[in-house]
Short mmCIF file of N, CA, C and O in Angstrom, two decimals:
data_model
loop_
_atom_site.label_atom_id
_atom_site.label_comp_id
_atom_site.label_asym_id
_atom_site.label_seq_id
_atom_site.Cartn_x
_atom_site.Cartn_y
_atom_site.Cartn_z
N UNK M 1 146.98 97.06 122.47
CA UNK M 1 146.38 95.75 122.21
C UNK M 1 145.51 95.84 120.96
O UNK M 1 144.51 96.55 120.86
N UNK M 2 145.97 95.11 120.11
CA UNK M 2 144.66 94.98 118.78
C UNK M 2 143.34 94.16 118.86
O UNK M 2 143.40 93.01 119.29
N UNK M 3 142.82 94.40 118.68
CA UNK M 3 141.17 94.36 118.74
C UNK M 3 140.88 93.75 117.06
O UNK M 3 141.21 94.55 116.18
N UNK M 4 140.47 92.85 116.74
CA UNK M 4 139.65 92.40 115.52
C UNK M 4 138.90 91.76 115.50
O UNK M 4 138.78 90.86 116.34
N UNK M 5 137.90 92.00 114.30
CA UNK M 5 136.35 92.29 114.48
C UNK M 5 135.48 91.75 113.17
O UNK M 5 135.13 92.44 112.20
N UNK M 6 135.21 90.29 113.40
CA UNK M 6 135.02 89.82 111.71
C UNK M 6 133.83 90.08 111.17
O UNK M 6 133.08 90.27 112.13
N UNK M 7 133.17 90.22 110.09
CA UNK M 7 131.61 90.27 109.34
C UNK M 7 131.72 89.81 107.90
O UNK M 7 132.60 89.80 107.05
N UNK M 8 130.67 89.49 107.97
CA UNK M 8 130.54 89.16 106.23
C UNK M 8 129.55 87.49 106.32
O UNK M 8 128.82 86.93 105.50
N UNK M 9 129.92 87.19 107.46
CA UNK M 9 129.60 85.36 107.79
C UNK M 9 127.84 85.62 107.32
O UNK M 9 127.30 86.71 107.16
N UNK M 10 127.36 84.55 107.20
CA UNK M 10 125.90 83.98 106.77
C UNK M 10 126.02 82.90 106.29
O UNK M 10 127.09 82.30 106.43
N UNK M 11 124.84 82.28 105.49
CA UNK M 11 124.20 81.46 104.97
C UNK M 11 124.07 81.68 102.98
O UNK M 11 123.58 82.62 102.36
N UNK M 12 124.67 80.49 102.50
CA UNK M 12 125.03 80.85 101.42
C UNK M 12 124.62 79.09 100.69
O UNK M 12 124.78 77.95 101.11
N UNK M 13 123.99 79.74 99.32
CA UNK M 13 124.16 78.27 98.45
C UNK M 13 125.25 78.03 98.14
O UNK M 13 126.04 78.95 97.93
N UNK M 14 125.75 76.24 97.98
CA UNK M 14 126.32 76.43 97.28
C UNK M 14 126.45 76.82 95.81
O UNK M 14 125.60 76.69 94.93
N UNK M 15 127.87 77.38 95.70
CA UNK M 15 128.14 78.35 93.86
C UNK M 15 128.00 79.27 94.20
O UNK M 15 128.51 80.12 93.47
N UNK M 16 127.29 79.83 95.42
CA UNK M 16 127.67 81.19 95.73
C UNK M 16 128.69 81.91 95.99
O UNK M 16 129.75 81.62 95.44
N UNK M 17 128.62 83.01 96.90
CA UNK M 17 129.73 84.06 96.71
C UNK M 17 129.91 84.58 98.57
O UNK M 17 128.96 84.34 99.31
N UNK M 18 130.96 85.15 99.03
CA UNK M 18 130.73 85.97 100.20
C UNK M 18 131.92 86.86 100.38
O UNK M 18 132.98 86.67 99.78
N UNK M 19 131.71 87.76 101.16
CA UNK M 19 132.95 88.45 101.39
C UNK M 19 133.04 88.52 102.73
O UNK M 19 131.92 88.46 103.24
N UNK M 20 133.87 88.62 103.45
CA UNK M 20 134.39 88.29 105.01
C UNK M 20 135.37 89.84 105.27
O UNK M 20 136.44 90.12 104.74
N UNK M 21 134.97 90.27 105.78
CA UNK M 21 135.56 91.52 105.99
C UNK M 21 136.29 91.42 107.75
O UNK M 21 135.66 90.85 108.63
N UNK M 22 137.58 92.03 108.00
CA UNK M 22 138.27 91.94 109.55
C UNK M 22 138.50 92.93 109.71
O UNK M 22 139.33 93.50 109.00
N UNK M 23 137.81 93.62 110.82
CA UNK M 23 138.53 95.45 110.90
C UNK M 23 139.22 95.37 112.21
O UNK M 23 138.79 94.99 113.31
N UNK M 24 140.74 95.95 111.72
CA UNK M 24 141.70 95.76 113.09
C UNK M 24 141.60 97.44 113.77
O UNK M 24 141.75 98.50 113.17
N UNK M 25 141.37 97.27 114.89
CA UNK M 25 141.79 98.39 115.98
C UNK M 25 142.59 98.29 116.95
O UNK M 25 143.10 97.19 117.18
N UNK M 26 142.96 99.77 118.00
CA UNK M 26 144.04 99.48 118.64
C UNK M 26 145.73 98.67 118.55
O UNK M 26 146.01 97.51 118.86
N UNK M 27 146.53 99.63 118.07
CA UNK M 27 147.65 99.49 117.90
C UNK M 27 147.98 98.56 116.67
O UNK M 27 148.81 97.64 116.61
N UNK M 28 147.28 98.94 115.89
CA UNK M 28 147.25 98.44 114.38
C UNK M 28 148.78 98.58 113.80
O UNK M 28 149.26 97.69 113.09
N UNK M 29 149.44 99.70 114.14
CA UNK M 29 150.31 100.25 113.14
C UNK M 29 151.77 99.25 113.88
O UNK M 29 152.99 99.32 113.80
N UNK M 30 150.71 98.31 114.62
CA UNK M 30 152.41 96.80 114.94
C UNK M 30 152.29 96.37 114.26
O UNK M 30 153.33 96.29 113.61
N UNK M 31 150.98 95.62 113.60
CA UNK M 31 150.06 94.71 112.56
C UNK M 31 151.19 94.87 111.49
O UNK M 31 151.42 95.95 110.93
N UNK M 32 152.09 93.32 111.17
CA UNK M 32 152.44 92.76 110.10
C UNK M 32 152.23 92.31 108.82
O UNK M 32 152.57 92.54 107.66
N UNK M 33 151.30 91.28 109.72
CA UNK M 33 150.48 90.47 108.77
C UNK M 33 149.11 90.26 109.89
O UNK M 33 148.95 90.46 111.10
N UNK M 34 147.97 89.56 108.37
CA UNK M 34 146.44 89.62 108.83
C UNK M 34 146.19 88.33 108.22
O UNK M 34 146.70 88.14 107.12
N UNK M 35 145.47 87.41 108.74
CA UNK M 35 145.07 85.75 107.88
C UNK M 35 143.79 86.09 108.17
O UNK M 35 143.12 87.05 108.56
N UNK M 36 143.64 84.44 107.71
CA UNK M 36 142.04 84.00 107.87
C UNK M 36 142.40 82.49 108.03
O UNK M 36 143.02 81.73 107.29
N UNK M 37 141.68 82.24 109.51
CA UNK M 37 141.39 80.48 109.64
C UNK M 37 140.45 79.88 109.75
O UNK M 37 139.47 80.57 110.02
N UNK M 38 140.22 78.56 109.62
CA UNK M 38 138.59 78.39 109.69
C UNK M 38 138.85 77.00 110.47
O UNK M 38 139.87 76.36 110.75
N UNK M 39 137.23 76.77 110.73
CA UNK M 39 137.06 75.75 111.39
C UNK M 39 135.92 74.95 112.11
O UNK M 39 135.23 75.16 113.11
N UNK M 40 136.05 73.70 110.92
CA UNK M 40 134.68 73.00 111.40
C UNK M 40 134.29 71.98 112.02
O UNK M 40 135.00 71.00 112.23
N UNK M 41 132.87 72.13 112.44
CA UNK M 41 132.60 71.13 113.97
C UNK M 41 133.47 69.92 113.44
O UNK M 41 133.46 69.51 112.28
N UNK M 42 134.20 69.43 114.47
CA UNK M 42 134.97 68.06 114.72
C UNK M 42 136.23 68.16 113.69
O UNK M 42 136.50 67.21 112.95
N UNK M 43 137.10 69.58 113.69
CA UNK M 43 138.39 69.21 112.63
C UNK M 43 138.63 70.41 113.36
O UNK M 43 137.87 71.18 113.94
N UNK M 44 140.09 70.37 113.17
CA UNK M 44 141.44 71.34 113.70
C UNK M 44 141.16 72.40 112.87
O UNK M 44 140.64 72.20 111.78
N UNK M 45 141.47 73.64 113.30
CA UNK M 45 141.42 75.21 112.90
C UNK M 45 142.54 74.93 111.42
O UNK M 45 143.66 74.45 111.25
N UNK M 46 141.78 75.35 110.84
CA UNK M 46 142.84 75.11 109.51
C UNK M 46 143.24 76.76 108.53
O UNK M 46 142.67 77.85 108.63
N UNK M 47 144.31 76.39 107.72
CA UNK M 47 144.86 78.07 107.77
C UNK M 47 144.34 78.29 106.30
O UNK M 47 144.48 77.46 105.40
N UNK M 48 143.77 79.41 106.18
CA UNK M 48 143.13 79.59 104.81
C UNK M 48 144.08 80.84 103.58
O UNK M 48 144.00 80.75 102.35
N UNK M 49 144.68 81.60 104.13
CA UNK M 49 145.13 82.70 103.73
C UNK M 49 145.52 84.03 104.72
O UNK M 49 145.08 84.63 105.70
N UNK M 50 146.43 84.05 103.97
CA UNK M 50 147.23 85.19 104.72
C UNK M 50 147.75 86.29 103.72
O UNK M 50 148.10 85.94 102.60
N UNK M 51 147.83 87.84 104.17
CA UNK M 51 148.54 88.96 103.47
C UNK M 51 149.22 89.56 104.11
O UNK M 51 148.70 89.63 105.22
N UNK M 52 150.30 90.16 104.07
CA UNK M 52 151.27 91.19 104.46
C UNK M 52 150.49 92.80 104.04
O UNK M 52 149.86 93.25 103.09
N UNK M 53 150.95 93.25 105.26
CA UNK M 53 150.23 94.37 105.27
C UNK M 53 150.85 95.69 103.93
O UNK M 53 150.19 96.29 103.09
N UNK M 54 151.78 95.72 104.12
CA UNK M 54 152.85 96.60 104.03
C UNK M 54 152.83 96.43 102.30
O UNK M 54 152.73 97.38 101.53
N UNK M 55 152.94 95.24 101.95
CA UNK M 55 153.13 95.34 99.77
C UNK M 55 151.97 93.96 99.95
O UNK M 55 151.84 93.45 98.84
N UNK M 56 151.42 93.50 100.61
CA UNK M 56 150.53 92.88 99.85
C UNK M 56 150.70 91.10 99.30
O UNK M 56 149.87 90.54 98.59
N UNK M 57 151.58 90.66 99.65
CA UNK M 57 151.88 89.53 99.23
C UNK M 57 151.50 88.58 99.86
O UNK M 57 151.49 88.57 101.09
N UNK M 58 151.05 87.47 99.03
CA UNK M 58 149.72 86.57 99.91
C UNK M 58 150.49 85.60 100.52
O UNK M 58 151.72 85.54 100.52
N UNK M 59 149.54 84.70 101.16
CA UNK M 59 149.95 82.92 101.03
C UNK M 59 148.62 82.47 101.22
O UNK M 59 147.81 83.23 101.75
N UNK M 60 148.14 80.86 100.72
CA UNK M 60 146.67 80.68 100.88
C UNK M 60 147.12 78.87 101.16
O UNK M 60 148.09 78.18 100.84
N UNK M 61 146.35 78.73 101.62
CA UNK M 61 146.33 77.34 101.87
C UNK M 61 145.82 75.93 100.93
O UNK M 61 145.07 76.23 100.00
N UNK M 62 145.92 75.49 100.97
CA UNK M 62 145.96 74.55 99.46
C UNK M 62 144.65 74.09 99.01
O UNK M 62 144.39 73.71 97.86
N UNK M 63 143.82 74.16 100.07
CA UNK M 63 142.49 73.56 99.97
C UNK M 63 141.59 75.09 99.03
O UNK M 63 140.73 74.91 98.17
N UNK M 64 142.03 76.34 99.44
CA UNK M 64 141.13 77.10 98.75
C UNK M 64 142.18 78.13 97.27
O UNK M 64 141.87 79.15 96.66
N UNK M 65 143.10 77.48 97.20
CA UNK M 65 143.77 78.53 96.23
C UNK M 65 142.95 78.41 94.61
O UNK M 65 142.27 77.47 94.19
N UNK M 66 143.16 79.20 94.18
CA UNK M 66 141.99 79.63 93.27
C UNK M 66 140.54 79.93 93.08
O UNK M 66 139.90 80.41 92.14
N UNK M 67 140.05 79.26 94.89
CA UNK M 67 138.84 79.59 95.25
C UNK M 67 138.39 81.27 95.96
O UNK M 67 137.51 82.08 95.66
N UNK M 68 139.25 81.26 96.77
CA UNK M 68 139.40 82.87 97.73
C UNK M 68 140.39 83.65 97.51
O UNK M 68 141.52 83.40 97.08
N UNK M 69 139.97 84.49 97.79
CA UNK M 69 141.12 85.59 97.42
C UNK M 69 140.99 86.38 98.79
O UNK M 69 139.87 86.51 99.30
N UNK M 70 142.28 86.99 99.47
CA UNK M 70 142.47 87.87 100.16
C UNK M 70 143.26 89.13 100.22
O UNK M 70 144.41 89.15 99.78
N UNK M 71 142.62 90.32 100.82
CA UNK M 71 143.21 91.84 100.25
C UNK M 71 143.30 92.33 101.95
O UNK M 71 143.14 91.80 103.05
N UNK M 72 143.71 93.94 101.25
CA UNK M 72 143.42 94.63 102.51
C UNK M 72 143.95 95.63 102.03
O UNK M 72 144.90 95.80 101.25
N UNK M 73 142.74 96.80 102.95
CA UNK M 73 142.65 98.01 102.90
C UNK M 73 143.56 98.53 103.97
O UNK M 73 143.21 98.46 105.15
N UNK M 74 144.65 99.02 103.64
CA UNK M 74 145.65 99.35 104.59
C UNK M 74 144.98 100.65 105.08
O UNK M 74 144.71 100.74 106.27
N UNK M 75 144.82 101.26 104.57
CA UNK M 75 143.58 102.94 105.11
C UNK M 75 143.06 102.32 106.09
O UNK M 75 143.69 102.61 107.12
N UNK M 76 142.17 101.56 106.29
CA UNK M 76 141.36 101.28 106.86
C UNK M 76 141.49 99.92 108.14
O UNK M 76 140.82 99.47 109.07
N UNK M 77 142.74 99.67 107.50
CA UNK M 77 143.36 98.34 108.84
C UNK M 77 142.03 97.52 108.84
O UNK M 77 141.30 97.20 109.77
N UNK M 78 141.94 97.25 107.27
CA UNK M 78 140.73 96.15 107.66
C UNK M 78 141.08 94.81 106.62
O UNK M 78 142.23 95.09 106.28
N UNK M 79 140.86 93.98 106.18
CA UNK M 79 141.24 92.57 105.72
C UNK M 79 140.09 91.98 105.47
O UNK M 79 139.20 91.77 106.30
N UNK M 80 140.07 91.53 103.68
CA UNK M 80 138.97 91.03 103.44
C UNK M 80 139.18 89.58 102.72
O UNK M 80 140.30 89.46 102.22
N UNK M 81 138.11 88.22 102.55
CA UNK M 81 138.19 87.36 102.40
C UNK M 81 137.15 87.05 101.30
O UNK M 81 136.08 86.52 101.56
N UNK M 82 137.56 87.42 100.02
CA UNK M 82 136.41 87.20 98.83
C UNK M 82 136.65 85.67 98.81
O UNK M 82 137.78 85.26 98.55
N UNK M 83 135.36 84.57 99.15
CA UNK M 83 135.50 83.58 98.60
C UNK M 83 134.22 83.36 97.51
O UNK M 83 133.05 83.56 97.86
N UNK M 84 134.56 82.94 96.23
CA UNK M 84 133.86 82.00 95.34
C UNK M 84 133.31 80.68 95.53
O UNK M 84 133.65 80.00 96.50
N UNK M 85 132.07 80.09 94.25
CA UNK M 85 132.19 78.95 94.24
C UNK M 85 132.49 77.97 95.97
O UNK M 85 133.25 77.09 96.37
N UNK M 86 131.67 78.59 96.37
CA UNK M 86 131.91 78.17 97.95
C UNK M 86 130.75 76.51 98.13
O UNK M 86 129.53 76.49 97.99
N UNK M 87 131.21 75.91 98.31
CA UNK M 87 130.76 74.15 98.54
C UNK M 87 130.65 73.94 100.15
O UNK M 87 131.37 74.37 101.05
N UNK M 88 129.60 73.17 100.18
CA UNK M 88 129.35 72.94 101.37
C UNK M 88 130.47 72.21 102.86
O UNK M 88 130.34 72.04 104.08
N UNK M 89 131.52 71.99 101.84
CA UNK M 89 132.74 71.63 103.08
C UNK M 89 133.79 72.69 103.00
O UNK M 89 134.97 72.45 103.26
N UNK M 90 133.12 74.45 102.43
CA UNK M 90 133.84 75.33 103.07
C UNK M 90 132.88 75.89 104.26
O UNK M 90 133.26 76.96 104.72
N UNK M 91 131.95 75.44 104.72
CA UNK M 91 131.35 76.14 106.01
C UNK M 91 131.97 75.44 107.37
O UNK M 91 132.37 74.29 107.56
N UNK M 92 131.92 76.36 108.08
CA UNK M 92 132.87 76.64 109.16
C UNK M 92 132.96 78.32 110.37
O UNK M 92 132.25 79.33 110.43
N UNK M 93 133.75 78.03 110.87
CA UNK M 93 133.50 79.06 111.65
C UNK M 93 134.89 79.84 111.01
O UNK M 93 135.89 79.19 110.70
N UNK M 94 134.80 81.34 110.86
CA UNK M 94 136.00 81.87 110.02
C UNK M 94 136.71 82.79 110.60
O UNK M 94 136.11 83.86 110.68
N UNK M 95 138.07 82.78 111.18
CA UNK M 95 138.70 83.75 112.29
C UNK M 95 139.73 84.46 111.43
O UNK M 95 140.34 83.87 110.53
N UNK M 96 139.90 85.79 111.74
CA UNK M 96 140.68 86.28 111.61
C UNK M 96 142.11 86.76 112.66
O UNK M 96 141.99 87.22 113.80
N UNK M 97 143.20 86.55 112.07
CA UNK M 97 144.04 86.70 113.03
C UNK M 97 145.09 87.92 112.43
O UNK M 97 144.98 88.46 111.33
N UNK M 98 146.15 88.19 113.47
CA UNK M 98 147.18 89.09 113.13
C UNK M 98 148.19 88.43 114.18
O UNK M 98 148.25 87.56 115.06
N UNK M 99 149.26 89.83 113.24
CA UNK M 99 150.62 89.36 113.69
C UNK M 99 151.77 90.52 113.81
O UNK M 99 152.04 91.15 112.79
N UNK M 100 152.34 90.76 114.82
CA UNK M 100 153.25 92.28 114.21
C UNK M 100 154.10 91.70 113.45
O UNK M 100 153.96 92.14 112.31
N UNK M 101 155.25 90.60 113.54
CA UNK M 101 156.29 90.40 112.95
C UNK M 101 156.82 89.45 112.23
O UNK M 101 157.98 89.26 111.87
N UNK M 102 155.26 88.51 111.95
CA UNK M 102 155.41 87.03 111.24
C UNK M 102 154.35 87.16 110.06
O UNK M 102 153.60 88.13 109.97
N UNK M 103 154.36 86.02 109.10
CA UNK M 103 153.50 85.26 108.40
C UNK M 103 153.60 83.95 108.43
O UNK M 103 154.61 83.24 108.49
N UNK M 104 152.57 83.70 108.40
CA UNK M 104 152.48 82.22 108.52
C UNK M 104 151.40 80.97 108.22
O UNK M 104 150.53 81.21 107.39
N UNK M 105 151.41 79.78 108.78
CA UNK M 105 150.45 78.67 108.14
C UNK M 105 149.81 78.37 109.48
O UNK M 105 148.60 78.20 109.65
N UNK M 106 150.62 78.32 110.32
CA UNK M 106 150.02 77.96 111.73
C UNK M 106 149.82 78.78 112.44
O UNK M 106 150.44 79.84 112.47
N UNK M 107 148.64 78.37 113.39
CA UNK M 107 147.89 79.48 114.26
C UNK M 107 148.34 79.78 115.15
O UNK M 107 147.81 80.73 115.73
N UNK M 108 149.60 79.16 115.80
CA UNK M 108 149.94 79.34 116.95
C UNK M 108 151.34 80.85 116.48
O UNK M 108 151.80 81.61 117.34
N UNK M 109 151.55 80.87 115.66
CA UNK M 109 152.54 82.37 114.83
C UNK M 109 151.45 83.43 114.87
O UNK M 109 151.68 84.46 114.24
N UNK M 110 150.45 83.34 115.43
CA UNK M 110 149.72 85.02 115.30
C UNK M 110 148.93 85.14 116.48
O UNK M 110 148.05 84.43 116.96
N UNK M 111 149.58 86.51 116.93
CA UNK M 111 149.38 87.00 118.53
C UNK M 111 147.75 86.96 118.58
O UNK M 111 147.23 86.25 119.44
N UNK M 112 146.94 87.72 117.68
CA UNK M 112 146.19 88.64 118.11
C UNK M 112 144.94 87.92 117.26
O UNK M 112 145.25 87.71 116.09
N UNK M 113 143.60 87.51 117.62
CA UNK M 113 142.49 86.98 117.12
C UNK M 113 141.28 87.63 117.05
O UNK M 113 141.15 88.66 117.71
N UNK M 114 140.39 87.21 116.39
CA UNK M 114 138.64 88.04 116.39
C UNK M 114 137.96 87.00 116.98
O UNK M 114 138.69 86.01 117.03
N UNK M 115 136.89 86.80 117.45
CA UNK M 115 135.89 86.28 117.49
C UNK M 115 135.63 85.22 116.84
O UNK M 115 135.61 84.10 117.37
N UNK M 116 135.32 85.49 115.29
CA UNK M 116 134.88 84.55 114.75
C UNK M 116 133.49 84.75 113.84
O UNK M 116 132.56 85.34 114.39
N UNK M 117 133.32 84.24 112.37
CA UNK M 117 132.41 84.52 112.09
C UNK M 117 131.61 83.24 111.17
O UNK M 117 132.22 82.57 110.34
N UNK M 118 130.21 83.05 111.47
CA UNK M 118 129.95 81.84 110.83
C UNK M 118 129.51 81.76 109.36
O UNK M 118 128.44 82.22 108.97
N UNK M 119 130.49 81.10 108.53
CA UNK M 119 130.20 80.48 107.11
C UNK M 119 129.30 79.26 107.05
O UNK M 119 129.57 78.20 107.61
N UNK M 120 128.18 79.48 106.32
CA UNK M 120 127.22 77.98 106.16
C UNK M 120 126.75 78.06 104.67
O UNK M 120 126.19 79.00 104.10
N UNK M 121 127.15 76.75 104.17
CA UNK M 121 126.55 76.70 102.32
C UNK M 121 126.01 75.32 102.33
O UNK M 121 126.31 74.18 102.68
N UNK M 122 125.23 75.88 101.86
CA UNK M 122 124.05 74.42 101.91
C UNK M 122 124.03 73.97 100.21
O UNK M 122 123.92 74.57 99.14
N UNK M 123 124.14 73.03 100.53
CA UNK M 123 123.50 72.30 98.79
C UNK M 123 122.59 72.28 98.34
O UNK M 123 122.46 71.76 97.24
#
């Protein structure tokens, strides 16, 4: 069973900066693919970015492309979420998910979830 484990969440101006870090454990080496979704009070979990584990090839969701960027440390089975220029209608709650054998846009394509971590940018 994989286990993931988000950090990086706080309190941020906006124009600021954050990094969102996901460290996967337990039976990592199924782990496909790794996203990031978010989601704020009174709106549907929305899909922010996703990477393939294996070469790296993204997908990001339309609302943040050119804003965030997402990587991952395959050593380390961990998945990170550099966002920029972060505005107050990117705060939200920020999940990381996985997947052994998909990528995808929707949340319901990835087995395995974290917790959750909270993004807040104030103006």
């Amino acid at each position: 069973q994989v286990q993931l484990v988000e950090s990086g969440g706080g309190l941020v101006q906006a124009g600021g900066s954050l990094r969102l870090s996901c460290a996967a454990s337990g039976g990592t080496f199924s782990i496909y693919a790794m996203a990031w979704f978010r989601q704020a009070p009174g709106k549907e979990r929305e899909f922010v970015a996703a990477i393939i584990l294996s070469d790296g090839r993204t997908l990001y969701g339309d609302s943040v492309k050119g804003q965030f960027t997402v990587s991952r440390d395959s050593a380390k089975n961990t998945e990170y979420l550099q966002m920029n220029s972060l505005k107050p209608e990117d705060s939200a709650v920020y999940y990381c998910a996985a997947d052994p054998q998909r990528v995808g846009v929707y949340e319901d394509g990835y087995d395995y979830w974290g917790q959750g971590t909270q993004v807040t940018v104030s103006s």
